[in-house]
PDB file of C-alpha atoms in Angstrom:
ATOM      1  CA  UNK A1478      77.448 144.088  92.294  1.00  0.00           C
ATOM      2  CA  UNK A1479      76.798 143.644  95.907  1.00  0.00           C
ATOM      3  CA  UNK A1480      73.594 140.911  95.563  1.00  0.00           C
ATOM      4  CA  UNK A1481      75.680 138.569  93.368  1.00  0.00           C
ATOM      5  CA  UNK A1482      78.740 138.472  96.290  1.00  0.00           C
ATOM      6  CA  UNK A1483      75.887 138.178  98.665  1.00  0.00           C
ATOM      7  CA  UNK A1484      74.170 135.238  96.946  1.00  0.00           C
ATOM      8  CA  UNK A1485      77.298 133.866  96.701  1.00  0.00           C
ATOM      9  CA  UNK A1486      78.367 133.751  99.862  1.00  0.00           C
ATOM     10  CA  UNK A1487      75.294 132.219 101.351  1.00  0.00           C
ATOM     11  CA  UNK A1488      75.156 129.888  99.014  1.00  0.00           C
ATOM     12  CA  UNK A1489      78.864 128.934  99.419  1.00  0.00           C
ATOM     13  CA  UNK A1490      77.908 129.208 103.905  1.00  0.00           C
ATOM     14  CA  UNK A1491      74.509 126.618 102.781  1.00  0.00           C
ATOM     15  CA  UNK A1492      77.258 124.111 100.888  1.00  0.00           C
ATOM     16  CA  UNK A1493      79.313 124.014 103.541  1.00  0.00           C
ATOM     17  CA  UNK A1494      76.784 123.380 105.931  1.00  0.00           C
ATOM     18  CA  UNK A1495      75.095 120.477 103.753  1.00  0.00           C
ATOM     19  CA  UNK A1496      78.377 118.780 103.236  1.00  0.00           C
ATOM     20  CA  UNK A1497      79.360 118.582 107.090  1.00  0.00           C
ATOM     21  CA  UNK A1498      75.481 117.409 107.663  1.00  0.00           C
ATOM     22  CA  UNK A1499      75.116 114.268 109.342  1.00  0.00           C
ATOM     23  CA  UNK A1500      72.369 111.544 108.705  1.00  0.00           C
ATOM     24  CA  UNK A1501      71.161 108.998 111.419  1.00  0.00           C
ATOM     25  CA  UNK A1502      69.279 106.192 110.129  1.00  0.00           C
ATOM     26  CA  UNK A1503      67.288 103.552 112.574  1.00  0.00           C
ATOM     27  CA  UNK A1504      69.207 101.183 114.184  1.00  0.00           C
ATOM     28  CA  UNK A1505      66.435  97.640 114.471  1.00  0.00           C
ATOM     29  CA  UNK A1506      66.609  96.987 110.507  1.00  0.00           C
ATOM     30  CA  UNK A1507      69.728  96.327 108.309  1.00  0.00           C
ATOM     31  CA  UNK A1508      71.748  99.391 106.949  1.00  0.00           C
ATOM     32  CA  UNK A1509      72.131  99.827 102.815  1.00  0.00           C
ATOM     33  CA  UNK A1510      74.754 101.877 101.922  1.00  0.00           C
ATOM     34  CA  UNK A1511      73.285 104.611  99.428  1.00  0.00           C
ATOM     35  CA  UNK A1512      76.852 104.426  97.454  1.00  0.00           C
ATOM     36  CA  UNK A1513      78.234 101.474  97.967  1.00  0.00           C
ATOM     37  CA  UNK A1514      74.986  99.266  97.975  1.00  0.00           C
ATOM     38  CA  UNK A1515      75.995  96.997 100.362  1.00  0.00           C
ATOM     39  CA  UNK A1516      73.505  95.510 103.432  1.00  0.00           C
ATOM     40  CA  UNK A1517      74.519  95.687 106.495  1.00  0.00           C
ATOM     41  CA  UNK A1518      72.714  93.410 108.866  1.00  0.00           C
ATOM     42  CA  UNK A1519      71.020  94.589 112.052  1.00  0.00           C
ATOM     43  CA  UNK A1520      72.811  91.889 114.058  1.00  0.00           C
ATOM     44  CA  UNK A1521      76.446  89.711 113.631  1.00  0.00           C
ATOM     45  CA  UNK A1522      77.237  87.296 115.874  1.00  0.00           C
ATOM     46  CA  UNK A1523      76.924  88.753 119.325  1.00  0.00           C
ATOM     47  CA  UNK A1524      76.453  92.841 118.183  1.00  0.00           C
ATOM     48  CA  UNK A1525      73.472  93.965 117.433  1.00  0.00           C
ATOM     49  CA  UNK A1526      73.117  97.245 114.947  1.00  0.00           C
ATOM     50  CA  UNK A1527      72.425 100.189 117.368  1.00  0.00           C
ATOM     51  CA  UNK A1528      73.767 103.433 115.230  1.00  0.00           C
ATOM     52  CA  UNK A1529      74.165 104.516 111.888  1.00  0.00           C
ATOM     53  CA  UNK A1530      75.469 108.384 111.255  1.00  0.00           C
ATOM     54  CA  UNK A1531      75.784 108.924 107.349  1.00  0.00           C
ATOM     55  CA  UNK A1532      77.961 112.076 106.582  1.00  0.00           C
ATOM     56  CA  UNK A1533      77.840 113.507 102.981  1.00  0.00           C
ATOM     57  CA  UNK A1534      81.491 114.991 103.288  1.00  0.00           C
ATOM     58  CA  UNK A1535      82.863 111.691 101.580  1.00  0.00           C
ATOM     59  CA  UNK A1536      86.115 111.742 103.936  1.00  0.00           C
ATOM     60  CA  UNK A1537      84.105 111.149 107.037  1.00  0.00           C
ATOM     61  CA  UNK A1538      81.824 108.831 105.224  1.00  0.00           C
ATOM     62  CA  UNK A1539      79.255 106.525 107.335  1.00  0.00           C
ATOM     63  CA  UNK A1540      79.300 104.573 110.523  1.00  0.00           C
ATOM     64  CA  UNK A1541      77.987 101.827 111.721  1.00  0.00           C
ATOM     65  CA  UNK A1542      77.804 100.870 115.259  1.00  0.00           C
ATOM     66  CA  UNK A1543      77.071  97.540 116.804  1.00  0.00           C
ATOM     67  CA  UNK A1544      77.463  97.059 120.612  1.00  0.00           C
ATOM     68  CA  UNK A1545      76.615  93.697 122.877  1.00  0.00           C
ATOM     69  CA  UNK A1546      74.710  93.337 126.014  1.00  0.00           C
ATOM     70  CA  UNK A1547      78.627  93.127 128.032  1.00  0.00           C
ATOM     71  CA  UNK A1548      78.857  97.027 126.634  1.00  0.00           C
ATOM     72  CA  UNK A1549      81.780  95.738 124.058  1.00  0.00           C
ATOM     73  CA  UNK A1550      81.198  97.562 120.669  1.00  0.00           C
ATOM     74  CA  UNK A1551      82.215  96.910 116.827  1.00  0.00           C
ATOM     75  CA  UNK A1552      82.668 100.047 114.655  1.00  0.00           C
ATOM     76  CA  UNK A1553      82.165  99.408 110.540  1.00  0.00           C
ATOM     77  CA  UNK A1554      83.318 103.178 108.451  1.00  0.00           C
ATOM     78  CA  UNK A1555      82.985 103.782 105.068  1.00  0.00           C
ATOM     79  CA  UNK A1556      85.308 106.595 104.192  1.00  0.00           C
ATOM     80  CA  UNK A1557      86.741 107.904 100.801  1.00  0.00           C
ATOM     81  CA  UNK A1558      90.491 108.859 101.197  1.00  0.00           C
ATOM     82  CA  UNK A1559      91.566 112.247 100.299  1.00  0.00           C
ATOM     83  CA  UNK A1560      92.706 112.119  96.297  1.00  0.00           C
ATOM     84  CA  UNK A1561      90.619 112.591  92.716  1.00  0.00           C
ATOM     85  CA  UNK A1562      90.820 108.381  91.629  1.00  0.00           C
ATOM     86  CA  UNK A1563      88.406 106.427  92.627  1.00  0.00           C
ATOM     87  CA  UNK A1564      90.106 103.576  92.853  1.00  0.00           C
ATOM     88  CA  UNK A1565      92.296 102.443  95.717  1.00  0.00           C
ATOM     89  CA  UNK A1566      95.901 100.453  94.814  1.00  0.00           C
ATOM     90  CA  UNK A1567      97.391  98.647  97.131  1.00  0.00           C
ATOM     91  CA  UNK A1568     100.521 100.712  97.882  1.00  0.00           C
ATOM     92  CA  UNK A1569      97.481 103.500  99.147  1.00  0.00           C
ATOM     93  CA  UNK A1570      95.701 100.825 101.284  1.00  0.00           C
ATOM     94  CA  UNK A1571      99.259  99.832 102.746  1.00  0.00           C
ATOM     95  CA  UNK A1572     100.067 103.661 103.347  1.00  0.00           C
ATOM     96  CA  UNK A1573      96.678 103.967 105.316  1.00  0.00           C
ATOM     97  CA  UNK A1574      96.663 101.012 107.596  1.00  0.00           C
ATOM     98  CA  UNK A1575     100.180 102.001 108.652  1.00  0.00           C
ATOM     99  CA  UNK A1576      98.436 105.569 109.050  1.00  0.00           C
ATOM    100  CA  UNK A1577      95.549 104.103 111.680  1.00  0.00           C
ATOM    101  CA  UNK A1578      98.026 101.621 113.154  1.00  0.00           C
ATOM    102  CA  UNK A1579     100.322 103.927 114.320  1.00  0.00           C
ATOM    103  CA  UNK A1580      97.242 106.196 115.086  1.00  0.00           C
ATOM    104  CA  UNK A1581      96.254 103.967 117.550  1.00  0.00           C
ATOM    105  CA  UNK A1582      99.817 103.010 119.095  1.00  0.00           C
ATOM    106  CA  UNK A1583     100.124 106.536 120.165  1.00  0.00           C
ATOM    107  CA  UNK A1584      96.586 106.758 121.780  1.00  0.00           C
ATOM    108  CA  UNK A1585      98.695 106.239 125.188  1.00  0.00           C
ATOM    109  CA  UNK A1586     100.508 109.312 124.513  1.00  0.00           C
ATOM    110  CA  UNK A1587      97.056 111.565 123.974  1.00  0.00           C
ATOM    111  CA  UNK A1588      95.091 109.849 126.594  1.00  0.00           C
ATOM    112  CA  UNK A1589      96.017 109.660 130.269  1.00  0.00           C
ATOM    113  CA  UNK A1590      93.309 107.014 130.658  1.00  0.00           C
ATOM    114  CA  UNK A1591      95.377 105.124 128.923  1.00  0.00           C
ATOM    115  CA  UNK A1592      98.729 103.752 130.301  1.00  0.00           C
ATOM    116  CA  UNK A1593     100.037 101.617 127.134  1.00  0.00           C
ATOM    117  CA  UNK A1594      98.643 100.320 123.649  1.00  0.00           C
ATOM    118  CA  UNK A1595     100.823  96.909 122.427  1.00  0.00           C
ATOM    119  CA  UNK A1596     100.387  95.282 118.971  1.00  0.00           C
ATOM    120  CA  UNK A1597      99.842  92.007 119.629  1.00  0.00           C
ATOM    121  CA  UNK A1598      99.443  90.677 116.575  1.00  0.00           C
ATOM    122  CA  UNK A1599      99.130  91.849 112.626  1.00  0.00           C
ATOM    123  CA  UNK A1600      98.322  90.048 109.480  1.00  0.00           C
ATOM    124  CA  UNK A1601      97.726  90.710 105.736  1.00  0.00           C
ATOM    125  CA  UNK A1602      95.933  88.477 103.645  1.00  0.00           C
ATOM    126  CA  UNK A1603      93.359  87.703 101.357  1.00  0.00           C
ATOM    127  CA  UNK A1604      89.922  87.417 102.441  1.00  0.00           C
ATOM    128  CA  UNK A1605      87.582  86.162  99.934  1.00  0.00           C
ATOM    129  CA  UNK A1606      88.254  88.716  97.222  1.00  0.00           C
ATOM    130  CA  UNK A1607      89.886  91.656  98.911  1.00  0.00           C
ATOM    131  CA  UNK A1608      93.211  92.176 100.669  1.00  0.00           C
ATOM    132  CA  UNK A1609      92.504  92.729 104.625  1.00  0.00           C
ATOM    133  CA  UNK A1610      95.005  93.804 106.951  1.00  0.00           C
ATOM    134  CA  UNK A1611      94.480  93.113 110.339  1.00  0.00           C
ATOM    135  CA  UNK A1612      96.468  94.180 113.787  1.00  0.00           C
ATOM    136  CA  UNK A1613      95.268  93.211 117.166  1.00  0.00           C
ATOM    137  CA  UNK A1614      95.912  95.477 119.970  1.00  0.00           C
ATOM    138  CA  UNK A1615      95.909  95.095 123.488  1.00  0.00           C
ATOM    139  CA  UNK A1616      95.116  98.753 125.519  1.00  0.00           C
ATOM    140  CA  UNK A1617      96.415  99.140 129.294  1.00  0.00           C
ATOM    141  CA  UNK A1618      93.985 101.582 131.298  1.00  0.00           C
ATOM    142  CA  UNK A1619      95.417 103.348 133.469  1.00  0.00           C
ATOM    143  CA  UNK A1620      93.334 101.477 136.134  1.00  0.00           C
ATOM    144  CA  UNK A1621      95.079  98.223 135.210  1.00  0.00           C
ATOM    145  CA  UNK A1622      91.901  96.502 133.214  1.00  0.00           C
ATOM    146  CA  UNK A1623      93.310  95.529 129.826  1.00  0.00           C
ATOM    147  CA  UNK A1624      91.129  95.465 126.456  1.00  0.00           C
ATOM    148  CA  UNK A1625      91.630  93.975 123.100  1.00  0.00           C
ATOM    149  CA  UNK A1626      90.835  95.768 119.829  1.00  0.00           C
ATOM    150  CA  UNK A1627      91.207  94.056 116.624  1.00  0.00           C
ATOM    151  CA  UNK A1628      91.508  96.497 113.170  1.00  0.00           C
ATOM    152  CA  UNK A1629      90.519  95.268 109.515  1.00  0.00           C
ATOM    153  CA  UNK A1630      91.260  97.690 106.970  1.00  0.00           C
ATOM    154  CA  UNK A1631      90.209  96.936 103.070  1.00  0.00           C
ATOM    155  CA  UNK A1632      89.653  98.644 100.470  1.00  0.00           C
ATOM    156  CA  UNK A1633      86.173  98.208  98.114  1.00  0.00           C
ATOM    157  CA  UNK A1634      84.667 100.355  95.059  1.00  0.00           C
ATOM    158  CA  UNK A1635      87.358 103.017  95.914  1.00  0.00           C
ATOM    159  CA  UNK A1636      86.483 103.549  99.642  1.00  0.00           C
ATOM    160  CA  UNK A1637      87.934 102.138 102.385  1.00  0.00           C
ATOM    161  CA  UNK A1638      86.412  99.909 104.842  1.00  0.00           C
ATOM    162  CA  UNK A1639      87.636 100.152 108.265  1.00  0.00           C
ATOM    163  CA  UNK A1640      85.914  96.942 111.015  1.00  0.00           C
ATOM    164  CA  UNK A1641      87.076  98.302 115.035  1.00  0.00           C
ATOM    165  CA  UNK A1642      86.142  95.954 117.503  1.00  0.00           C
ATOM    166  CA  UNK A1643      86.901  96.185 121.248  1.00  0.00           C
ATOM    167  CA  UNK A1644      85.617  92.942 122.444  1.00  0.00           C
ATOM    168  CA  UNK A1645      86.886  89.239 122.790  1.00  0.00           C
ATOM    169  CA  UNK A1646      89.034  88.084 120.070  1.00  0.00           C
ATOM    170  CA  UNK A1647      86.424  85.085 118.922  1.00  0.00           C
ATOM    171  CA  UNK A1648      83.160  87.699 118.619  1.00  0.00           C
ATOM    172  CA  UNK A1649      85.751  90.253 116.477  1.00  0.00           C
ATOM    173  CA  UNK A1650      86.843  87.793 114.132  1.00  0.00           C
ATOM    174  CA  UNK A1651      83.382  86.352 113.752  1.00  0.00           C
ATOM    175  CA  UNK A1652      81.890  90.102 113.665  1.00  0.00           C
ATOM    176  CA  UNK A1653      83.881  90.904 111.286  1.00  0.00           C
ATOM    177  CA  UNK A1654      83.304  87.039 108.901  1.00  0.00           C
ATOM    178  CA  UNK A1655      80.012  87.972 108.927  1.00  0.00           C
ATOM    179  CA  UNK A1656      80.375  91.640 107.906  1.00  0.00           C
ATOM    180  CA  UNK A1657      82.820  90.646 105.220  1.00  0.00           C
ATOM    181  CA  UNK A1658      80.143  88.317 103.760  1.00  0.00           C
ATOM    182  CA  UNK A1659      77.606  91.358 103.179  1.00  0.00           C
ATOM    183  CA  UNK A1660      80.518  92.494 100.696  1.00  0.00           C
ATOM    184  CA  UNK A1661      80.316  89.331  98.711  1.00  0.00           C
ATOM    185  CA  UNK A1662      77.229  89.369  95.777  1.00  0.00           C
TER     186      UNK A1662
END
């Protein structure tokens, strides 16, 4: 009676393990995505690919980070949210981009590097076939050196896509044109 417990529980310990394990993949070629089979180029526009952590616990999902030679980054994650459908509906993607907005309004309140987050500007429309919502936010360091960070939430196959780029507003929106384009077949 005791063996079967014991094989169960490092089985169960070994499952747990696995799921939390994270995968790093090589950042000079282009990125498919395993489940979503999607190619992710190695550069767009100013970034070039210089990460890629792959988590099999579907609620942290993958990321992919670009950076620039000015040390300004653009984040891509591909995350499942927590529920049994595999399908997204709108009213869910609506629910979550309020979720990470408001997330990252109150990163002034957790940080005291920070002195103030402002939403400059916030948009929802449709980009070729998928509804994107956007906000633009402008952080105040606490030294006094201001950054922009632009947010594009959508949702595709029943993940969601989340695009996070601190950088000027001209390489984000064309970071993120170009990323949007690998979604297109």
């Amino acid at each position: 009676m005791k063996k079967p417990l014991l094989y169960f529980l490092i089985f169960s310990l070994g499952t747990a393990f696995a799921a939390s394990t994270v995968e790093h993949r090589s950042a000079s070629e282009p990125y498919v995505d395993p489940e979503l089979k999607i190619s992710f180029p190695a550069k767009a526009g100013v970034f070039q690919k210089n990460e890629v952590s792959r988590s099999y616990n579907p609620m942290i999902g993958s990321k992919i980070r670009y950076s620039d030679h000015d040390g300004y980054c653009a984040d891509i994650f591909l995350y499942s949210l927590p529920k049994k459908s595999n399908t997204i509906t709108p009213a869910e993607l609506e629910a979550h981009y309020k979720t990470v907005k408001d997330a990252i309004l109150k990163l002034g309140d957790q940080s005291s590097s920070i002195k103030s987050v402002t939403l400059l500007e916030e948009d929802k429309r449709i980009k070729y076939k998928w509804m994107v919502h956007t906000a633009v936010f402008q952080i105040m360091w606490s030294t006094g050196s201001t950054q922009i960070t632009t947010l594009k939430i959508f949702a595709y196959k029943g993940k969601i896509v989340k695009l996070r780029m601190s950088c000027k507003r001209n390489d984000a929106e064309y970071f993120a044109g170009e990323i949007l384009k690998s979604f297109i077949k």
